[in-house]
Structure formats: C-alpha cells, structure tokens
Amino acid sequence: MSRLVVVSNRVPSAKDSAGGLAVALGAALAERGGLWFGWSGETSGEREADRVHIRTEGNVDYALVDLTQRDLDEYYSGFANRALWPLFHYRLDLTDFSRKDLAGYFRVNRFFARALAKLIQPDDIVWVHDYHLIPLASELRQLGVRNRMGFFLHIPWPPPDVLFALPPHEELVRSLASYDLVGFQTAYDVENFAACVVREGMGRRVGDQIYDTYGRVFRMGAFPIGIETAAFAKLASESGKDDLVRRLETSLESRKLIVGVDRLDYSKGIGQRIEAFSRFIETNPDQKGQVVFLQVTPKSRSEVPEYADMQREVAELAGRVNGALGDVDWTPIRYINRTIGRGALAGIYRMADVGLITPLRDGMNLVAKEYVASQNADDPGVLVLSRFAGAARELDGALLVNPYDIDDVANVIGRAITMPREERVARWRGMYARLHRYDINRWLETFLDTLNKVEPAPSVDTGALAAAG
Ligand code: GDG
C-alpha cells in the first residue's frame, strides 16, 4: 500500500474535539503511514524556511506551515472565504473578488507546493481537500511531482452561469485538471462541473466521467461523504448521563424540542429558519408554550465582515421573536453561540423531536446525518431537510423543504411535530441503514480505491498548465 499524503487547509490538532473526517483520515494515515500537511493556524514572519514545522507521531508525520498575516488576509479571509465560498454557494451578491486576493491565493498554494514537494516520496498517493487548495496539484506538477493526486471538494460546485461570474474561473478549472481524480459530494455537482468544462470549450468528455481538459485526461466522480454512523449512535445512546443533556431535559419539562445545529454561516439559512419557526407558532397558537426551538451555532470566520454582520442579524432576530412570542414561563427560541461537546450534541439530537436543517445551499451537511444516526430506533425524531443540501439526495425519509419558502417550512414543522410513531419509524429505518452502510470509512476507501485505479497521466505539459498570474 502506498504511503498517504493528506493536504487540507487546517490540520486538526490533538486538542480539537475530533470530528468524523479527522478521525477517519487520521486512522487511514496511521494504517498506511503517511503525512498530513496544512496550515498550522498560526501567523509568523516572512522567512519561508522558518515557517514549516514537522512533528512525528507513530508512523504519521505532521507538517504544519505558518502563514504571514498578508497570506492569511489574501488567501484565507480573502479569495477562499470572500470569493470562492460565497460563489460556490450561489451567493453572487456576497462574492467579493479582488486580483490582489487572487494573487495571494496562488502565492500561498505555490508556497505550500514548494514545502510539500520536498516531503513527497515517489510512491506516495496525494489527497488534497477543499476549495482553499484547488491550484495545489498544478503547482506541484510544475515542480516535477508526478505522483497520483486526488482532490475532494467538500462544498457545492456551481452551475456554469454562476461560476463564469468569477473572473478567474478558467484558471480554477485548468488547475483541477492537474489532478488524476476530482471528487464532488453529489452527482449534481459532477454535472455542474462537467457542464462548465464543456460549455466554455475548456475540454471534452472522452469516457465515463473522464474528461480531456487542456490536453490532460482526468477522472471525476461523486463521493458523498458519510459520518461515523455506529460511533455516533453509540455516543447518543450513552448520552443520558451527560450533565448538559440532563439539564436540557429537565428544563424542557414535557415540551417538544426542535433542534438546529450549524456553524454561524450565511449558507446555513439560520435567519430564514427562525422566521419559519416564528411563522409556525403564529399560525398554530395552540403550540405556544408547547415547543422549544434550540439553535446551536458556534461562531466561525469572525474576521470576515459578512460573518460579523450576520452574527448580529441572527442574534437580533432571535431576540425579536422571543420578545414578540415569548411569555414569562416560555422562551420559544434558545440560541447558543458556542461549541458544545460531541457527546452532549449526540444527546441533544436524540432528545429532539425534530431536526430542522435548512441550509440555503450545502455540499452535504453532516448534521443531518448525525441527527438521523443519533435517534432512538423505537421512537425516532423527524428530519426536516432543505432540498438544497447534498444530504437530501440520500436521506429519502426526510421531509424535504424549500428553505426560501417560509410558509412551506412552517407547515412542514407542523407535520413533523405531529407525525405518528409508525411513520417516524418507517422513515428513519431506511435512512439509518443507508448511513450505516455508507459511513465515513466507506467513503474514504471508495475515494482512495478509485484514485488507485486511475491511470496517471504519462507526462505533463507544464507550459499548458501554468496558472495565469
Ligand atoms: C463542510 C461543508 C460538508 C457544529 N456545531 C458543533 C459541532 N458541529 C459539527 C457538526 C458537524 C460539523 O460541525 C459541521 O459539518 P457540516 O457538514 O454540517 O457543515 P460545514 O462545517 O459547513 O462543512 C458541508 C462538510 O464540509 C463535510 O464534507 O458536509 O456541506 O460545508 O460534524 O456536528 N460539533 C460539536 N459542537 C458543536 O457545537 N462538537
């Protein structure tokens, strides 16, 4: 088995409460031996040689790289999170493109490639994650790296007319062609990407999910990410003793619980969800005092202005709804702005009668899967899920909603909260079976097996691949 090299913007540290992806990738690295390369989360001075730190744990090396403040502003907070993230989530209105940030994005990818190229061995298989690192393979190829390289995009790939609004769209597609395998979350993303390639004449289809783009042949495919299903189910079933879970249960008295869990991000539709819950109560006054909506929302990317704005807007909205609808003995919305432990989270999912997960656009949405995995098989809750989450393609027992349609979501909340047990069990069973079968380990094996089978391109025309700028 080849050594595995994983590259992601952030490398999880030992003190992070490890999510499923970190656990699964960590296990694959430990099994095969390997290297995890990425940003350390720190900023430091200009000298490149001083910015690469390597530590070894067992048979895994961790190469952590510091960025300068300017790198961070242009690459991370700039092009990745103010241009690519909103645009790939169809938010042209929030996309803030600048050539300075774009140059910083390519500069950091080039710096990563220089540092990584020194650590790659000839038989290594390289797996790059997410939108921060689209140009990495192209930069590595220009340095003469010939290894098999795969890329997985965790967020959606937009349709041509959205992508083409981004001035450097062609460079992005050209960069992706330097990988041997490009993986997306769903078949819709694959379709969108293929349409972008063909529509602008950047390449042509030469086989089943195989494209020739700028003279380089590569494969693409859908690899829907999973969760640690069995581990999550166990965590949930053992969560009854958790202090936070017990306090929540006591405080609910016998009210029903609706839960939403999301990083604070405009793609998650938290504002529209609060509006829908409010509409549900307004149109069902008998539900006053009978139901509580708990929204758990750790802050994220606070240094990006759009996130700071939204933090304020959501807090104000929750406050306004509570002021208008609440009573001396009932607060309809409980809004929590911090991270809670994984065990407690699993317990909250299990306690909730409804999982209300309504992103405006989401690559997959792992919360939806975690909610299903956490349910009690004899008395499961109901998943209300946005049709615009990748997870909606798989979770066919969910009640699908259009998150922009506040009346629709409000009605469906009513249907979910009153659904008879038999229907809940029937809907849940199939979803759980699927999540159990296609868990995070299956995802990882499928991606790596496919990458292993791809014929690597025999030679690379570095002239044609040179990224502009
Ligand atoms: C990106 C894509 C894709 C959240 N709050 C707490 C907490 N979380 C955990 C959840 C879940 C994770 O964070 C969030 O994952 P999502 O998939 O929902 O969303 P993104 O962060 O936007 O992830 C997404 C994903 O990548 C994977 O490919 O599904 O579409 O946008 O695991 O549980 N965990 C804890 N406390 C919290 O308060 N412990």
Short mmCIF file of C-alpha atoms in Angstrom, two decimals, residues 48-433:
data_model
loop_
_atom_site.label_atom_id
_atom_site.label_comp_id
_atom_site.label_asym_id
_atom_site.label_seq_id
_atom_site.Cartn_x
_atom_site.Cartn_y
_atom_site.Cartn_z
CA GLU A 48 9.74 30.53 4.43
CA ALA A 49 12.24 28.09 5.91
CA ASP A 50 11.24 29.15 9.44
CA ARG A 51 7.56 28.59 8.77
CA VAL A 52 7.49 24.80 8.28
CA HIS A 53 7.27 22.66 11.42
CA ILE A 54 7.34 18.87 11.27
CA ARG A 55 6.42 16.56 14.09
CA THR A 56 6.05 12.80 14.07
CA GLU A 57 3.52 10.69 15.96
CA GLY A 58 3.93 6.93 15.38
CA ASN A 59 4.19 6.43 11.62
CA VAL A 60 2.47 9.70 10.77
CA ASP A 61 4.31 12.96 10.12
CA TYR A 62 2.51 16.26 10.55
CA ALA A 63 3.90 19.16 8.52
CA LEU A 64 2.41 22.40 9.78
CA VAL A 65 3.06 25.60 7.94
CA ASP A 66 2.65 29.14 9.29
CA LEU A 67 1.26 31.88 7.08
CA THR A 68 2.14 35.56 7.15
CA GLN A 69 -0.63 38.00 8.09
CA ARG A 70 -0.77 39.11 4.45
CA ASP A 71 -1.16 35.48 3.27
CA LEU A 72 -3.95 34.99 5.72
CA ASP A 73 -5.78 38.15 4.62
CA GLU A 74 -5.48 37.44 0.90
CA TYR A 75 -5.57 33.65 0.64
CA TYR A 76 -7.82 32.58 3.52
CA SER A 77 -10.04 35.50 4.54
CA GLY A 78 -9.82 36.94 1.02
CA PHE A 79 -10.09 34.74 -2.06
CA ALA A 80 -11.07 31.46 -0.34
CA ASN A 81 -13.71 32.83 2.02
CA ARG A 82 -14.90 36.05 0.35
CA ALA A 83 -14.89 34.87 -3.26
CA LEU A 84 -14.92 31.07 -3.58
CA TRP A 85 -17.10 30.23 -0.56
CA PRO A 86 -19.99 32.62 -1.39
CA LEU A 87 -19.82 31.99 -5.14
CA PHE A 88 -19.76 28.20 -4.77
CA HIS A 89 -22.82 28.60 -2.50
CA TYR A 90 -24.56 30.58 -5.28
CA ARG A 91 -24.21 33.91 -3.41
CA LEU A 92 -23.05 36.24 -6.15
CA ASP A 93 -24.36 39.11 -4.04
CA LEU A 94 -21.78 38.36 -1.33
CA THR A 95 -18.88 37.49 -3.65
CA ASP A 96 -16.08 39.99 -3.26
CA PHE A 97 -13.40 39.33 -5.86
CA SER A 98 -10.08 41.16 -5.96
CA ARG A 99 -6.98 40.47 -8.07
CA LYS A 100 -4.82 41.12 -5.03
CA ASP A 101 -6.54 38.32 -3.09
CA LEU A 102 -6.37 36.03 -6.12
CA ALA A 103 -2.61 36.59 -6.38
CA GLY A 104 -2.31 35.81 -2.66
CA TYR A 105 -4.30 32.60 -3.15
CA PHE A 106 -1.97 31.37 -5.89
CA ARG A 107 1.09 32.58 -3.96
CA VAL A 108 0.15 30.55 -0.87
CA ASN A 109 -0.63 27.46 -2.96
CA ARG A 110 2.78 27.84 -4.62
CA PHE A 111 4.45 28.16 -1.22
CA PHE A 112 2.61 25.06 0.06
CA ALA A 113 3.68 23.18 -3.08
CA ARG A 114 7.36 24.13 -2.59
CA ALA A 115 7.27 22.99 1.04
CA LEU A 116 5.32 19.82 0.28
CA ALA A 117 7.34 18.77 -2.80
CA LYS A 118 10.37 18.28 -0.54
CA LEU A 119 8.44 15.81 1.62
CA ILE A 120 6.75 13.69 -1.06
CA GLN A 121 8.26 10.29 -1.89
CA PRO A 122 7.92 8.75 -5.38
CA ASP A 123 5.23 6.17 -4.48
CA ASP A 124 3.09 8.41 -2.28
CA ILE A 125 -0.54 8.96 -3.12
CA VAL A 126 -1.63 12.55 -2.51
CA TRP A 127 -5.16 13.56 -1.44
CA VAL A 128 -5.94 17.29 -1.35
CA HIS A 129 -9.07 18.65 0.36
CA ASP A 130 -11.29 21.58 -0.46
CA TYR A 131 -11.55 24.96 -2.11
CA HIS A 132 -8.55 26.56 -0.43
CA LEU A 133 -6.21 24.29 -2.36
CA ILE A 134 -7.58 23.97 -5.90
CA PRO A 135 -4.26 25.01 -7.57
CA LEU A 136 -2.03 22.80 -5.43
CA ALA A 137 -1.64 19.90 -7.90
CA SER A 138 -0.87 22.24 -10.77
CA GLU A 139 1.82 23.92 -8.67
CA LEU A 140 3.23 20.54 -7.63
CA ARG A 141 3.25 19.28 -11.25
CA GLN A 142 5.23 22.34 -12.28
CA LEU A 143 7.83 21.36 -9.70
CA GLY A 144 8.07 17.93 -11.37
CA VAL A 145 5.90 15.94 -8.93
CA ARG A 146 4.42 13.01 -10.88
CA ASN A 147 2.54 11.19 -8.10
CA ARG A 148 -1.10 10.16 -8.23
CA MET A 149 -3.12 13.07 -6.88
CA GLY A 150 -6.77 13.29 -5.93
CA PHE A 151 -8.89 16.26 -4.92
CA PHE A 152 -12.16 16.29 -2.96
CA LEU A 153 -14.42 19.34 -2.87
CA HIS A 154 -16.47 19.48 0.34
CA ILE A 155 -18.71 22.32 -0.87
CA PRO A 156 -21.00 22.53 -3.92
CA TRP A 157 -19.73 23.14 -7.45
CA PRO A 158 -21.96 25.81 -9.03
CA PRO A 159 -23.56 25.73 -12.49
CA PRO A 160 -21.78 27.47 -15.41
CA ASP A 161 -23.58 30.82 -15.26
CA VAL A 162 -22.69 31.22 -11.59
CA LEU A 163 -19.08 30.06 -11.97
CA PHE A 164 -18.44 32.23 -15.02
CA ALA A 165 -19.17 35.35 -12.98
CA LEU A 166 -15.84 34.76 -11.26
CA PRO A 167 -13.11 36.28 -13.45
CA PRO A 168 -10.52 33.51 -12.86
CA HIS A 169 -12.97 30.64 -13.47
CA GLU A 170 -10.86 29.23 -16.27
CA GLU A 171 -7.73 29.07 -14.10
CA LEU A 172 -9.67 27.12 -11.49
CA VAL A 173 -10.90 24.53 -13.98
CA ARG A 174 -7.46 24.33 -15.56
CA SER A 175 -5.93 23.80 -12.12
CA LEU A 176 -8.31 20.97 -11.29
CA ALA A 177 -7.30 19.19 -14.49
CA SER A 178 -3.87 18.60 -12.93
CA TYR A 179 -5.37 16.08 -10.51
CA ASP A 180 -5.93 12.47 -11.56
CA LEU A 181 -9.28 12.29 -9.76
CA VAL A 182 -11.60 15.15 -8.80
CA GLY A 183 -14.34 14.15 -6.35
CA PHE A 184 -17.56 16.01 -5.54
CA GLN A 185 -20.30 15.43 -2.98
CA THR A 186 -23.18 14.68 -5.36
CA ALA A 187 -23.99 13.81 -8.95
CA TYR A 188 -25.43 17.36 -9.34
CA ASP A 189 -22.00 18.84 -8.59
CA VAL A 190 -20.37 16.49 -11.10
CA GLU A 191 -22.94 17.55 -13.69
CA ASN A 192 -22.30 21.22 -12.97
CA PHE A 193 -18.55 20.82 -13.22
CA ALA A 194 -18.78 18.84 -16.48
CA ALA A 195 -21.13 21.49 -17.89
CA CYS A 196 -18.60 24.22 -17.01
CA VAL A 197 -15.78 22.33 -18.75
CA VAL A 198 -17.75 21.65 -21.91
CA ARG A 199 -19.70 24.93 -22.18
CA GLU A 200 -16.60 27.12 -22.43
CA GLY A 201 -14.75 24.64 -24.64
CA MET A 202 -12.17 24.03 -21.93
CA GLY A 203 -12.30 20.29 -22.52
CA ARG A 204 -14.33 17.35 -23.78
CA ARG A 205 -15.70 14.10 -22.47
CA VAL A 206 -13.56 11.13 -23.52
CA GLY A 207 -15.15 8.36 -21.40
CA ASP A 208 -17.47 7.70 -18.50
CA GLN A 209 -16.71 10.61 -16.15
CA ILE A 210 -13.36 11.04 -17.90
CA TYR A 211 -12.52 14.38 -19.46
CA ASP A 212 -9.68 15.71 -21.53
CA THR A 213 -9.09 19.28 -20.43
CA TYR A 214 -6.21 21.40 -21.73
CA GLY A 215 -4.59 18.19 -23.00
CA ARG A 216 -4.73 16.42 -19.66
CA VAL A 217 -7.02 13.48 -19.03
CA PHE A 218 -8.58 13.16 -15.59
CA ARG A 219 -11.49 11.43 -13.91
CA MET A 220 -14.29 13.00 -11.89
CA GLY A 221 -16.97 11.45 -9.73
CA ALA A 222 -19.47 11.81 -6.89
CA PHE A 223 -18.28 10.56 -3.49
CA PRO A 224 -20.93 11.59 -0.93
CA ILE A 225 -19.20 11.94 2.42
CA GLY A 226 -20.52 9.95 5.39
CA ILE A 227 -20.18 10.06 9.16
CA GLU A 228 -19.01 7.59 11.81
CA THR A 229 -22.54 6.22 11.98
CA ALA A 230 -22.12 3.43 14.54
CA ALA A 231 -19.91 5.54 16.82
CA PHE A 232 -22.41 8.42 16.73
CA ALA A 233 -25.33 6.11 17.51
CA LYS A 234 -23.43 4.72 20.49
CA LEU A 235 -22.50 8.18 21.73
CA ALA A 236 -26.16 9.20 21.55
CA SER A 237 -27.46 6.13 23.33
CA GLU A 238 -24.98 6.68 26.16
CA SER A 239 -25.57 10.41 26.45
CA GLY A 240 -28.29 10.22 29.11
CA LYS A 241 -25.83 10.85 31.92
CA ASP A 242 -24.26 13.90 30.34
CA ASP A 243 -24.80 16.92 32.57
CA LEU A 244 -25.80 19.27 29.74
CA VAL A 245 -28.24 16.76 28.28
CA ARG A 246 -29.87 16.24 31.68
CA ARG A 247 -30.18 19.95 32.31
CA LEU A 248 -31.80 20.40 28.93
CA GLU A 249 -34.24 17.57 29.57
CA THR A 250 -35.24 18.95 32.98
CA SER A 251 -35.66 22.47 31.63
CA LEU A 252 -37.95 21.32 28.81
CA GLU A 253 -40.44 19.87 31.25
CA SER A 254 -42.59 17.97 28.76
CA ARG A 255 -42.32 20.41 25.85
CA LYS A 256 -41.32 19.19 22.41
CA LEU A 257 -37.86 20.05 21.14
CA ILE A 258 -36.81 21.19 17.69
CA VAL A 259 -33.07 21.46 17.10
CA GLY A 260 -30.81 23.21 14.58
CA VAL A 261 -27.01 22.95 14.66
CA ASP A 262 -24.78 24.92 12.31
CA ARG A 263 -21.59 26.92 12.20
CA LEU A 264 -22.61 30.56 12.04
CA ASP A 265 -22.64 30.88 8.25
CA TYR A 266 -24.96 32.63 5.81
CA SER A 267 -25.15 29.44 3.72
CA LYS A 268 -26.96 27.67 6.54
CA GLY A 269 -30.20 29.68 6.33
CA ILE A 270 -30.43 30.29 10.09
CA GLY A 271 -32.36 33.56 9.72
CA GLN A 272 -34.97 32.03 7.38
CA ARG A 273 -35.27 29.08 9.78
CA ILE A 274 -36.02 31.36 12.74
CA GLU A 275 -38.63 33.15 10.61
CA ALA A 276 -40.20 29.79 9.72
CA PHE A 277 -40.35 28.69 13.35
CA SER A 278 -41.91 32.02 14.26
CA ARG A 279 -44.49 31.60 11.44
CA PHE A 280 -45.26 28.09 12.71
CA ILE A 281 -46.08 29.44 16.18
CA GLU A 282 -48.09 32.38 14.78
CA THR A 283 -50.22 30.05 12.66
CA ASN A 284 -50.55 27.43 15.42
CA PRO A 285 -51.25 29.44 18.57
CA ASP A 286 -52.11 26.22 20.44
CA GLN A 287 -48.38 25.39 20.21
CA LYS A 288 -47.44 28.39 22.36
CA GLY A 289 -45.60 27.12 25.41
CA GLN A 290 -45.60 23.57 23.98
CA VAL A 291 -42.44 23.58 21.89
CA VAL A 292 -38.90 24.95 22.12
CA PHE A 293 -36.50 25.61 19.24
CA LEU A 294 -32.85 25.18 20.26
CA GLN A 295 -30.35 26.60 17.77
CA VAL A 296 -26.71 25.71 18.50
CA THR A 297 -24.42 27.95 16.49
CA PRO A 298 -20.69 28.16 17.20
CA LYS A 299 -19.14 31.31 15.74
CA SER A 300 -16.94 30.91 12.69
CA ARG A 301 -14.74 33.11 10.47
CA SER A 302 -15.49 36.18 12.60
CA GLU A 303 -12.64 38.04 10.87
CA VAL A 304 -14.63 38.08 7.61
CA PRO A 305 -17.01 41.10 7.65
CA GLU A 306 -20.05 39.25 6.22
CA TYR A 307 -19.87 36.83 9.17
CA ALA A 308 -19.72 39.58 11.79
CA ASP A 309 -22.79 41.23 10.17
CA MET A 310 -24.73 38.02 10.18
CA GLN A 311 -23.79 37.26 13.79
CA ARG A 312 -25.52 40.49 14.77
CA GLU A 313 -28.52 39.96 12.49
CA VAL A 314 -29.31 36.44 13.72
CA ALA A 315 -28.95 37.42 17.39
CA GLU A 316 -31.30 40.37 16.86
CA LEU A 317 -33.83 38.25 15.02
CA ALA A 318 -33.90 35.55 17.73
CA GLY A 319 -34.31 38.29 20.35
CA ARG A 320 -37.14 39.93 18.41
CA VAL A 321 -39.07 36.66 18.01
CA ASN A 322 -38.63 35.80 21.69
CA GLY A 323 -39.80 39.29 22.64
CA ALA A 324 -42.87 39.08 20.42
CA LEU A 325 -43.96 35.50 21.12
CA GLY A 326 -42.43 34.54 24.48
CA ASP A 327 -44.11 34.54 27.85
CA VAL A 328 -42.96 34.77 31.47
CA ASP A 329 -42.66 30.99 31.60
CA TRP A 330 -41.71 30.21 27.98
CA THR A 331 -38.82 31.29 25.75
CA PRO A 332 -39.57 29.95 22.27
CA ILE A 333 -36.01 30.13 20.89
CA ARG A 334 -32.87 29.19 22.79
CA TYR A 335 -29.89 30.48 20.83
CA ILE A 336 -26.43 29.29 21.85
CA ASN A 337 -23.25 30.73 20.35
CA ARG A 338 -20.64 28.25 21.47
CA THR A 339 -19.36 24.78 20.69
CA ILE A 340 -20.70 22.01 22.85
CA GLY A 341 -19.07 18.59 23.32
CA ARG A 342 -19.76 15.83 20.81
CA GLY A 343 -21.36 13.54 23.40
CA ALA A 344 -23.77 16.27 24.51
CA LEU A 345 -24.53 17.11 20.88
CA ALA A 346 -25.45 13.48 20.16
CA GLY A 347 -27.70 13.50 23.25
CA ILE A 348 -29.43 16.70 22.11
CA TYR A 349 -30.08 15.24 18.65
CA ARG A 350 -31.59 12.17 20.28
CA MET A 351 -33.83 14.21 22.54
CA ALA A 352 -35.10 16.40 19.70
CA ASP A 353 -38.46 15.52 18.16
CA VAL A 354 -37.47 17.39 15.01
CA GLY A 355 -34.08 18.07 13.39
CA LEU A 356 -34.61 21.31 11.45
CA ILE A 357 -31.78 21.53 8.94
CA THR A 358 -32.48 24.06 6.27
CA PRO A 359 -29.32 25.35 4.56
CA LEU A 360 -29.83 27.58 1.52
CA ARG A 361 -27.03 25.57 -0.11
CA ASP A 362 -24.74 22.91 1.37
CA GLY A 363 -22.22 20.49 -0.12
CA MET A 364 -23.50 17.65 2.05
CA ASN A 365 -24.48 18.71 5.63
CA LEU A 366 -23.20 16.25 8.18
CA VAL A 367 -25.55 17.50 10.91
CA ALA A 368 -28.48 15.95 9.02
CA LYS A 369 -26.70 12.59 9.02
CA GLU A 370 -25.66 12.88 12.67
CA TYR A 371 -29.24 13.69 13.66
CA VAL A 372 -30.50 10.51 11.98
CA ALA A 373 -27.70 8.37 13.43
CA SER A 374 -28.50 9.58 16.97
CA GLN A 375 -32.18 8.60 17.08
CA ASN A 376 -33.78 6.00 19.26
CA ALA A 377 -34.88 3.20 16.87
CA ASP A 378 -38.19 2.73 18.71
CA ASP A 379 -39.14 6.39 18.89
CA PRO A 380 -37.14 8.36 16.35
CA GLY A 381 -37.48 12.06 15.61
CA VAL A 382 -38.25 13.56 12.19
CA LEU A 383 -35.66 15.14 9.91
CA VAL A 384 -36.82 18.29 8.11
CA LEU A 385 -34.19 18.91 5.48
CA SER A 386 -33.50 21.52 2.83
CA ARG A 387 -33.73 20.22 -0.70
CA PHE A 388 -30.55 22.23 -1.37
CA ALA A 389 -28.32 20.18 0.95
CA GLY A 390 -26.30 17.41 -0.70
CA ALA A 391 -27.67 15.11 2.02
CA ALA A 392 -31.16 15.46 0.52
CA ARG A 393 -30.00 13.27 -2.40
CA GLU A 394 -29.52 10.37 0.03
CA LEU A 395 -31.84 10.85 3.02
CA ASP A 396 -35.10 9.86 1.38
CA GLY A 397 -37.01 9.51 4.65
CA ALA A 398 -36.62 13.22 5.43
CA LEU A 399 -39.35 15.80 4.87
CA LEU A 400 -37.75 17.96 2.20
CA VAL A 401 -38.41 21.71 2.20
CA ASN A 402 -37.55 24.79 0.21
CA PRO A 403 -35.77 26.94 2.82
CA TYR A 404 -36.66 30.16 0.99
CA ASP A 405 -40.37 29.36 1.34
CA ILE A 406 -41.11 30.33 4.95
CA ASP A 407 -44.75 29.15 4.78
CA ASP A 408 -43.67 25.75 3.42
CA VAL A 409 -41.13 25.26 6.22
CA ALA A 410 -43.65 26.39 8.86
CA ASN A 411 -46.24 23.89 7.56
CA VAL A 412 -43.73 21.06 7.45
CA ILE A 413 -42.63 21.78 11.04
CA GLY A 414 -46.28 21.23 11.99
CA ARG A 415 -46.40 17.96 10.07
CA ALA A 416 -43.13 16.75 11.62
CA ILE A 417 -44.11 17.55 15.17
CA THR A 418 -47.37 15.63 14.92
CA MET A 419 -46.16 12.66 12.83
CA PRO A 420 -47.36 9.31 14.20
CA ARG A 421 -44.72 6.97 15.59
CA GLU A 422 -45.20 4.31 12.89
CA GLU A 423 -44.45 6.75 10.10
CA ARG A 424 -41.45 8.12 12.00
CA VAL A 425 -40.02 4.63 12.45
CA ALA A 426 -40.58 3.70 8.80
CA ARG A 427 -38.94 6.88 7.53
CA TRP A 428 -36.00 6.61 9.89
CA ARG A 429 -35.19 2.93 9.36
CA GLY A 430 -34.17 3.19 5.71
CA MET A 431 -32.11 6.31 6.32
CA TYR A 432 -30.20 4.72 9.19
CA ALA A 433 -29.49 1.56 7.15
#
